[in-house]
């Protein structure tokens, strides 16, 4: 009986913590035209010589909220994103799954949410990242996120860096 009570309290606490995290999280816009949003991000990336980081998920997704918060509060991740990426949040929810857009990128939702796309400044898909590989405990690994972000910057993919 004590074990059941403990498990029940732990379960309710976990749900409550997740609900608290999602209370004010509203970065995804189900009514937005995702193709147009990506197009605008690509135009900006081209002007700024950056890549586009597309975070796919929804306002319902606790791990999406955690990643967003992590990248705003971790100085290394924040710095890499600001210097090398234009970020676009592509909605996936019951209101709008954006399935035709996701089909264009080889169905990244197969990895769960959030899932990340890295597009070059022309809009070409360079990489799809399963966010599960970036997790650590109930959050994200500073080292894994920094490695992911660093390894897909325009500078990291510059062929001149690899000439002998």
Short mmCIF file of N, CA, C and O in Angstrom, two decimals, residues 41 44-45 48-54 76-88 116-120 126-127 145-157:
data_model
loop_
_atom_site.label_atom_id
_atom_site.label_comp_id
_atom_site.label_asym_id
_atom_site.label_seq_id
_atom_site.Cartn_x
_atom_site.Cartn_y
_atom_site.Cartn_z
N UNK A 41 12.49 32.30 -43.12
CA UNK A 41 13.70 31.98 -42.36
C UNK A 41 14.89 31.77 -43.30
O UNK A 41 16.01 32.22 -43.01
N UNK A 44 16.16 35.15 -44.57
CA UNK A 44 16.96 35.79 -43.53
C UNK A 44 18.32 35.10 -43.38
O UNK A 44 19.35 35.77 -43.27
N UNK A 45 18.33 33.77 -43.41
CA UNK A 45 19.58 33.02 -43.29
C UNK A 45 20.53 33.35 -44.43
O UNK A 45 21.74 33.50 -44.22
N UNK A 48 22.09 36.73 -43.82
CA UNK A 48 23.00 36.75 -42.67
C UNK A 48 24.07 35.67 -42.72
O UNK A 48 24.84 35.52 -41.76
N UNK A 49 24.11 34.91 -43.82
CA UNK A 49 25.06 33.80 -43.98
C UNK A 49 24.98 32.81 -42.80
O UNK A 49 25.97 32.48 -42.17
N UNK A 50 23.76 32.38 -42.52
CA UNK A 50 23.50 31.44 -41.44
C UNK A 50 22.77 30.22 -42.00
O UNK A 50 22.40 30.19 -43.16
N UNK A 51 22.56 29.24 -41.15
CA UNK A 51 21.70 28.11 -41.46
C UNK A 51 20.36 28.32 -40.75
O UNK A 51 20.26 29.18 -39.87
N UNK A 52 19.38 27.52 -41.13
CA UNK A 52 18.08 27.56 -40.48
C UNK A 52 17.97 26.34 -39.57
O UNK A 52 18.22 25.22 -40.01
N UNK A 53 17.62 26.57 -38.33
CA UNK A 53 17.34 25.50 -37.39
C UNK A 53 15.83 25.45 -37.21
O UNK A 53 15.23 26.38 -36.70
N UNK A 54 15.22 24.38 -37.71
CA UNK A 54 13.78 24.21 -37.60
C UNK A 54 13.52 23.27 -36.42
O UNK A 54 13.98 22.13 -36.42
N UNK A 76 26.27 28.91 -23.89
CA UNK A 76 26.95 28.34 -25.06
C UNK A 76 25.94 28.07 -26.18
O UNK A 76 26.14 28.50 -27.32
N UNK A 77 24.86 27.40 -25.85
CA UNK A 77 23.83 27.11 -26.87
C UNK A 77 23.25 28.40 -27.42
O UNK A 77 23.10 28.56 -28.64
N UNK A 78 22.95 29.34 -26.54
CA UNK A 78 22.39 30.63 -26.97
C UNK A 78 23.34 31.34 -27.92
O UNK A 78 22.92 31.87 -28.96
N UNK A 79 24.61 31.34 -27.60
CA UNK A 79 25.62 32.02 -28.43
C UNK A 79 25.75 31.37 -29.81
O UNK A 79 25.79 32.06 -30.83
N UNK A 80 25.79 30.04 -29.85
CA UNK A 80 25.91 29.34 -31.13
C UNK A 80 24.68 29.61 -31.99
O UNK A 80 24.80 29.91 -33.18
N UNK A 81 23.52 29.53 -31.39
CA UNK A 81 22.29 29.77 -32.15
C UNK A 81 22.26 31.20 -32.69
O UNK A 81 22.00 31.41 -33.87
N UNK A 82 22.55 32.16 -31.85
CA UNK A 82 22.51 33.56 -32.30
C UNK A 82 23.52 33.84 -33.42
O UNK A 82 23.24 34.62 -34.31
N UNK A 83 24.68 33.20 -33.36
CA UNK A 83 25.71 33.50 -34.35
C UNK A 83 25.57 32.70 -35.64
O UNK A 83 26.04 33.14 -36.68
N UNK A 84 24.90 31.54 -35.61
CA UNK A 84 24.94 30.66 -36.77
C UNK A 84 23.59 30.23 -37.33
O UNK A 84 23.55 29.63 -38.40
N UNK A 85 22.51 30.53 -36.64
CA UNK A 85 21.21 30.01 -37.06
C UNK A 85 20.11 31.07 -37.05
O UNK A 85 20.11 31.98 -36.23
N UNK A 86 19.16 30.85 -37.94
CA UNK A 86 17.86 31.50 -37.88
C UNK A 86 16.92 30.39 -37.42
O UNK A 86 16.90 29.31 -38.04
N UNK A 87 16.18 30.60 -36.37
CA UNK A 87 15.34 29.55 -35.80
C UNK A 87 13.89 29.71 -36.27
O UNK A 87 13.36 30.82 -36.27
N UNK A 88 13.30 28.59 -36.64
CA UNK A 88 11.87 28.57 -36.98
C UNK A 88 11.23 27.42 -36.22
O UNK A 88 11.76 26.30 -36.20
N UNK A 116 14.69 18.19 -34.94
CA UNK A 116 15.32 19.38 -35.51
C UNK A 116 15.75 19.12 -36.94
O UNK A 116 16.28 18.05 -37.25
N UNK A 117 15.56 20.13 -37.78
CA UNK A 117 16.08 20.12 -39.13
C UNK A 117 17.11 21.23 -39.23
O UNK A 117 16.89 22.32 -38.70
N UNK A 118 18.21 20.95 -39.90
CA UNK A 118 19.17 22.00 -40.22
C UNK A 118 19.12 22.18 -41.72
O UNK A 118 19.34 21.21 -42.48
N UNK A 119 18.79 23.39 -42.14
CA UNK A 119 18.72 23.74 -43.56
C UNK A 119 19.84 24.72 -43.86
O UNK A 119 20.16 25.58 -43.03
N UNK A 120 20.42 24.62 -45.05
CA UNK A 120 21.42 25.60 -45.42
C UNK A 120 20.75 26.90 -45.84
O UNK A 120 19.51 26.99 -45.85
N UNK A 126 20.14 19.68 -44.59
CA UNK A 126 21.48 19.16 -44.33
C UNK A 126 21.46 18.02 -43.33
O UNK A 126 22.25 17.09 -43.43
N UNK A 127 20.54 18.11 -42.35
CA UNK A 127 20.57 17.15 -41.25
C UNK A 127 19.23 17.12 -40.53
O UNK A 127 18.58 18.15 -40.37
N UNK A 145 24.23 19.13 -26.83
CA UNK A 145 23.56 20.20 -27.58
C UNK A 145 24.60 21.08 -28.25
O UNK A 145 24.48 21.43 -29.43
N UNK A 146 25.65 21.44 -27.53
CA UNK A 146 26.71 22.28 -28.10
C UNK A 146 27.37 21.57 -29.28
O UNK A 146 27.65 22.20 -30.31
N UNK A 147 27.63 20.28 -29.15
CA UNK A 147 28.23 19.52 -30.25
C UNK A 147 27.31 19.52 -31.47
O UNK A 147 27.76 19.76 -32.59
N UNK A 148 26.04 19.22 -31.25
CA UNK A 148 25.08 19.22 -32.36
C UNK A 148 25.06 20.57 -33.07
O UNK A 148 25.21 20.65 -34.28
N UNK A 149 24.87 21.62 -32.30
CA UNK A 149 24.77 22.95 -32.89
C UNK A 149 26.07 23.36 -33.59
O UNK A 149 26.05 23.90 -34.69
N UNK A 150 27.20 23.09 -32.96
CA UNK A 150 28.50 23.46 -33.53
C UNK A 150 28.82 22.72 -34.81
O UNK A 150 29.40 23.28 -35.74
N UNK A 151 28.47 21.45 -34.85
CA UNK A 151 28.83 20.62 -36.00
C UNK A 151 28.02 20.90 -37.25
O UNK A 151 28.35 20.39 -38.33
N UNK A 152 26.96 21.71 -37.16
CA UNK A 152 26.12 22.01 -38.32
C UNK A 152 26.08 23.49 -38.66
O UNK A 152 25.24 23.93 -39.43
N UNK A 153 27.00 24.26 -38.13
CA UNK A 153 27.06 25.68 -38.47
C UNK A 153 27.63 25.85 -39.88
O UNK A 153 28.31 24.94 -40.39
N UNK A 154 27.39 26.98 -40.51
CA UNK A 154 28.01 27.23 -41.82
C UNK A 154 29.54 27.12 -41.76
O UNK A 154 30.16 26.58 -42.67
N UNK A 155 30.13 27.60 -40.69
CA UNK A 155 31.57 27.54 -40.54
C UNK A 155 32.08 26.09 -40.48
O UNK A 155 33.10 25.76 -41.08
N UNK A 156 31.36 25.24 -39.76
CA UNK A 156 31.78 23.84 -39.64
C UNK A 156 31.71 23.12 -40.98
O UNK A 156 32.46 22.17 -41.21
N UNK A 157 30.84 23.57 -41.87
CA UNK A 157 30.69 22.92 -43.17
C UNK A 157 31.43 23.65 -44.30
O UNK A 157 31.26 23.31 -45.47
#
